[in-house]
JSON list of C-alpha atoms in Angstrom, two decimals:
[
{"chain": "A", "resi": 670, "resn": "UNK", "atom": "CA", "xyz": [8.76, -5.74, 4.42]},
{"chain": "A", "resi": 671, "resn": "UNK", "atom": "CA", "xyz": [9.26, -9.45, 5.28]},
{"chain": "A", "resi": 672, "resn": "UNK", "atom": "CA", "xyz": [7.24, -12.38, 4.15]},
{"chain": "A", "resi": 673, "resn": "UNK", "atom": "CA", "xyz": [4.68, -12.16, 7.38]},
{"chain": "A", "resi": 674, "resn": "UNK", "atom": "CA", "xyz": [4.00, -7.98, 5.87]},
{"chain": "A", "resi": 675, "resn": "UNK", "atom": "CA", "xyz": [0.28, -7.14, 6.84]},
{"chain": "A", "resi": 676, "resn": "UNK", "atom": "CA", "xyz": [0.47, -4.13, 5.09]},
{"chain": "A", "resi": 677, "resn": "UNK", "atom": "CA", "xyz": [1.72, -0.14, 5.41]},
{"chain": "A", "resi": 678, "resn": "UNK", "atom": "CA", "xyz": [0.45, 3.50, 4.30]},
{"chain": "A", "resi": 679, "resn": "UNK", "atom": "CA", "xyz": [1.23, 2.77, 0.46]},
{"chain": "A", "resi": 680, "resn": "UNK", "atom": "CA", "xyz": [0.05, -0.91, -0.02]},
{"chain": "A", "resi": 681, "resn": "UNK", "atom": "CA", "xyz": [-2.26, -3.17, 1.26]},
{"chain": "A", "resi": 682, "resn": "UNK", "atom": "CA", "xyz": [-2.09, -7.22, 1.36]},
{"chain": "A", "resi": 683, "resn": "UNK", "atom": "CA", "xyz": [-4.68, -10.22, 1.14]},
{"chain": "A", "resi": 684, "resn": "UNK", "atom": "CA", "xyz": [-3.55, -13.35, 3.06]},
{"chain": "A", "resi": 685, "resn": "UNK", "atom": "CA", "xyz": [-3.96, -15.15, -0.33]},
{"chain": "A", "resi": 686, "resn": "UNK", "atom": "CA", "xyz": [-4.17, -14.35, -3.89]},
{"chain": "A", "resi": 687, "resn": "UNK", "atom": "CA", "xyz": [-7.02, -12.74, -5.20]},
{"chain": "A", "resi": 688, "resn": "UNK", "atom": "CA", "xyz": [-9.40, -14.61, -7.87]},
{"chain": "A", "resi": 689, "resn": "UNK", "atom": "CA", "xyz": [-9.61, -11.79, -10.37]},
{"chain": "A", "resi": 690, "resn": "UNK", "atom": "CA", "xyz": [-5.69, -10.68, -10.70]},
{"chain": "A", "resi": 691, "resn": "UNK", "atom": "CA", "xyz": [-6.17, -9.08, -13.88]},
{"chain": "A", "resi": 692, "resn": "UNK", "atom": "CA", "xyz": [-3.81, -8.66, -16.95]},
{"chain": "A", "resi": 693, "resn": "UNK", "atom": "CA", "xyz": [-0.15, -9.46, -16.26]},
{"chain": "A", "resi": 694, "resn": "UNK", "atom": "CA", "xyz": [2.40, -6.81, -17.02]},
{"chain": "A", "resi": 695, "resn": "UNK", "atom": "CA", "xyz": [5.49, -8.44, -15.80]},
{"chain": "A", "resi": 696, "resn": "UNK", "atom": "CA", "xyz": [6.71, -11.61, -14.24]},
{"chain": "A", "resi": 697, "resn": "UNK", "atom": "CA", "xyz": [10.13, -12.27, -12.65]},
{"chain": "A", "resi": 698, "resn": "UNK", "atom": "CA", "xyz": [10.58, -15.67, -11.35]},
{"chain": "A", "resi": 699, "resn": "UNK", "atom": "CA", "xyz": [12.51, -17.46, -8.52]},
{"chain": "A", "resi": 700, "resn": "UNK", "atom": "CA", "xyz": [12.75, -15.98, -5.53]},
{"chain": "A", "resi": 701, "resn": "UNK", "atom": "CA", "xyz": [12.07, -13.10, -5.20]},
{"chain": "A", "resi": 702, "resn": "UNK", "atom": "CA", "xyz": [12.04, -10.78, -2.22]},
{"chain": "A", "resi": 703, "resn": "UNK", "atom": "CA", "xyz": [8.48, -8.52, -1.12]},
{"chain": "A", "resi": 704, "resn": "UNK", "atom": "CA", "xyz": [10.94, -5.09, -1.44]},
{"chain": "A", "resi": 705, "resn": "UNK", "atom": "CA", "xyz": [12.11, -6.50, -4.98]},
{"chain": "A", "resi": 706, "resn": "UNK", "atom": "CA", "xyz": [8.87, -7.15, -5.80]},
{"chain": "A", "resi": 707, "resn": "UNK", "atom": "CA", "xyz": [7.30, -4.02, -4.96]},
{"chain": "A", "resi": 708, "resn": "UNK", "atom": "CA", "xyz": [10.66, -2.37, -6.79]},
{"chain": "A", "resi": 709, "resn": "UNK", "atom": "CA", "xyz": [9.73, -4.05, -9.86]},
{"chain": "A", "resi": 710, "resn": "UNK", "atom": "CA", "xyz": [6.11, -2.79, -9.88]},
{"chain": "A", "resi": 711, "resn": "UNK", "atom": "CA", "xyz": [7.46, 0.79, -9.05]},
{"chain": "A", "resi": 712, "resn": "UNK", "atom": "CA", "xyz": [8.96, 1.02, -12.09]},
{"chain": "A", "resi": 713, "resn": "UNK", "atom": "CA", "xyz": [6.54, 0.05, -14.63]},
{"chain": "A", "resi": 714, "resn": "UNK", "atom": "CA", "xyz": [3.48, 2.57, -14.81]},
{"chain": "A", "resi": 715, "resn": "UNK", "atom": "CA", "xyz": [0.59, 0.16, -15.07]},
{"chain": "A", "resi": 716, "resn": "UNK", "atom": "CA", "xyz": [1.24, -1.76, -12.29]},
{"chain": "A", "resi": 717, "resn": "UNK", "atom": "CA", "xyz": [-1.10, -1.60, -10.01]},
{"chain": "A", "resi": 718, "resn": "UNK", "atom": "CA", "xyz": [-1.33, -5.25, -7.89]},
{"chain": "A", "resi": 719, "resn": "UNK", "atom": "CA", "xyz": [1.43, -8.31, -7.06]},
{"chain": "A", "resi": 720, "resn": "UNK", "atom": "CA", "xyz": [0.88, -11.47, -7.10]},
{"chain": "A", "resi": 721, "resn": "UNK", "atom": "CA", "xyz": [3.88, -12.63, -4.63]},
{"chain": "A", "resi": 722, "resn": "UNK", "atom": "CA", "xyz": [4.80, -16.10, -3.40]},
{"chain": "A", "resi": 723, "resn": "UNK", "atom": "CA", "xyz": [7.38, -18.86, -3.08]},
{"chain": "A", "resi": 724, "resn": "UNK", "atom": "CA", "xyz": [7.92, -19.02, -7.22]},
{"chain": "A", "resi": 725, "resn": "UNK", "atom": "CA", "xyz": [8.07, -15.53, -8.24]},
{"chain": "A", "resi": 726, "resn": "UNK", "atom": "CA", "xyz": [6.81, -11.96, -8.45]},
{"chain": "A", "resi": 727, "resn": "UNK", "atom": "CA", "xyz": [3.82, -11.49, -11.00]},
{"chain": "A", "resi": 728, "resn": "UNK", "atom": "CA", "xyz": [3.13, -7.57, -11.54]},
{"chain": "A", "resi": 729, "resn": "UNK", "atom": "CA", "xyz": [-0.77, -6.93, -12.40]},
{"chain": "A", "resi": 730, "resn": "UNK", "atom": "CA", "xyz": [-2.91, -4.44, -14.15]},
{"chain": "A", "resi": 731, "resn": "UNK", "atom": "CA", "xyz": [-5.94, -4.84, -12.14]},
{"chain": "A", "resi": 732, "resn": "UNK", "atom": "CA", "xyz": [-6.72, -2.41, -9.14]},
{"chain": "A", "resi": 733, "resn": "UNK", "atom": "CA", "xyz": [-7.49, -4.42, -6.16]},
{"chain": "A", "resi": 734, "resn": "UNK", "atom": "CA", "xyz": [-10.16, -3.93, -3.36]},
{"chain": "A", "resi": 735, "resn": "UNK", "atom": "CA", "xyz": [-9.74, -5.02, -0.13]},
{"chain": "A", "resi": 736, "resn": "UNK", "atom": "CA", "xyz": [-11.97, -7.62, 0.98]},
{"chain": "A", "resi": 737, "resn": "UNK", "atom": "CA", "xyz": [-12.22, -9.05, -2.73]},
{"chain": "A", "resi": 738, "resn": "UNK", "atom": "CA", "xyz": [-12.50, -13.02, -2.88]},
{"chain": "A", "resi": 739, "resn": "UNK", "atom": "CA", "xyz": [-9.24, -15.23, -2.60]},
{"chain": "A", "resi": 740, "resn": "UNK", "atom": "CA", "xyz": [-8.45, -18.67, -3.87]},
{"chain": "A", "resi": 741, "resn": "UNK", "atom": "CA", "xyz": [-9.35, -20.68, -1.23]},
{"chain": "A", "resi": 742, "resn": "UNK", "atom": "CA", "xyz": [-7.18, -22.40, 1.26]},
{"chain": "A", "resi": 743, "resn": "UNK", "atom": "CA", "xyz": [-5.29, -25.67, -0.20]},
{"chain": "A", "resi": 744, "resn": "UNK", "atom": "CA", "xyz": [-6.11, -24.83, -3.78]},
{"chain": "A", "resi": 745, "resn": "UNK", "atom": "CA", "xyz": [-3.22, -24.10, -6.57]},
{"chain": "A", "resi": 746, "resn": "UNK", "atom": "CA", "xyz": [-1.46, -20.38, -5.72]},
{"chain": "A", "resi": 747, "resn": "UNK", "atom": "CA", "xyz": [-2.81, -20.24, -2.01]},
{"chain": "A", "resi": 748, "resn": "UNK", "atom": "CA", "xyz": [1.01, -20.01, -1.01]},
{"chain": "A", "resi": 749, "resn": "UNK", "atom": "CA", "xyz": [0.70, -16.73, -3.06]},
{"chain": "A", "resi": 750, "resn": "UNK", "atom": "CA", "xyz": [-0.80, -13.27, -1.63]},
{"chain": "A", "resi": 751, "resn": "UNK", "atom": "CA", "xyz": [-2.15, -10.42, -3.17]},
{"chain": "A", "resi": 752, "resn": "UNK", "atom": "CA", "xyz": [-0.29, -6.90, -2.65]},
{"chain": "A", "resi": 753, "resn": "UNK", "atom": "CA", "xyz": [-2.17, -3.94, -4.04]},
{"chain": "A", "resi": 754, "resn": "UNK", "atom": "CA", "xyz": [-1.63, -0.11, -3.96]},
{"chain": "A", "resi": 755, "resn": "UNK", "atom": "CA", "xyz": [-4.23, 2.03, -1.43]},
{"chain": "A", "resi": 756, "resn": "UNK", "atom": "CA", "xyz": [-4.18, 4.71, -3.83]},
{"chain": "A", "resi": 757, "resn": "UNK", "atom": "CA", "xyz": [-5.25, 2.56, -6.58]},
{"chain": "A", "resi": 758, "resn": "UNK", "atom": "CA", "xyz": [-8.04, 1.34, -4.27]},
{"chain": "A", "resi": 759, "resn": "UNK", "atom": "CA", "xyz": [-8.67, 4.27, -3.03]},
{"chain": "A", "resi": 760, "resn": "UNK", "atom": "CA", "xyz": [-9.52, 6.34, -5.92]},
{"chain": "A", "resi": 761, "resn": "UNK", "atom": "CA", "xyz": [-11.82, 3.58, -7.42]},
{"chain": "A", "resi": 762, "resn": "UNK", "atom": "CA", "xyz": [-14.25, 3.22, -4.52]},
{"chain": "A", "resi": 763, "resn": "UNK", "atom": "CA", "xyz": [-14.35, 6.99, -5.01]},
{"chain": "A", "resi": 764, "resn": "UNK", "atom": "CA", "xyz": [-15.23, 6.62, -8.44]},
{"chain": "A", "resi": 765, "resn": "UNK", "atom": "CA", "xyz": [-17.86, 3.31, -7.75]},
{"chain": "A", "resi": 766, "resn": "UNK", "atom": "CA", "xyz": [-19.42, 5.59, -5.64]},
{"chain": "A", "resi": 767, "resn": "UNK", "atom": "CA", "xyz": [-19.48, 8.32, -8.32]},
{"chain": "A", "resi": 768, "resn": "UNK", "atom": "CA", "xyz": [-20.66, 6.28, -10.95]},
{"chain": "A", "resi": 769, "resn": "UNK", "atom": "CA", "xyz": [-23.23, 4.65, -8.51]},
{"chain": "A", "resi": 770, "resn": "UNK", "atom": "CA", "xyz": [-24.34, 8.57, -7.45]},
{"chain": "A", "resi": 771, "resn": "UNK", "atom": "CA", "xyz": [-24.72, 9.30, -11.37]},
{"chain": "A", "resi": 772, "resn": "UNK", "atom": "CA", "xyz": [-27.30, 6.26, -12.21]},
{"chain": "A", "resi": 773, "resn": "UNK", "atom": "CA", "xyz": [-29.65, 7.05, -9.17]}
]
């Protein structure tokens, strides 16, 4: 998992970060690799996104969906992407589309 990583079975990635990141859980500054990164997140429970760029690895709360809006090219954290776990994603369309079922 290199800095041009598009993505694999476990985790998918935005080109840049996502607006709504959600509520940090850990930050670890510097430079820091995508495999230390995702390392990091493994280990604590509620994290469920990455923020990961040139400054740092910033673990998030939030459950990502693919195809959610990104900060737009040129502005402050564009150099940054978005990593988030399928599963995550996964299981939360599922329960959208629950919750969506339920109120029809």
């Amino acid at each position: 998992r290199g800095a041009d990583f598009q993505g694999d079975a476990e985790w998918g990635a935005t080109p840049r970060v996502v607006l709504q990141e959600g509520e940090s859980v850990g930050d670890f500054y510097g430079s820091v690799s995508l495999n230390d990164c995702i390392s990091h997140c493994d280990r604590v429970p509620r994290c469920m996104s990455i923020a990961h760029g040139p400054h740092g690895c910033h673990l998030k709360a939030r459950c990502v969906q693919p195809g959610e809006d990104m900060v737009p090219p040129g502005e402050q954290g564009a150099d940054y992407r978005t990593l988030f776990r399928r599963s995550c994603s996964l299981s939360s369309t599922k329960e959208n589309r629950y919750m969506e079922e339920m109120q029809n």
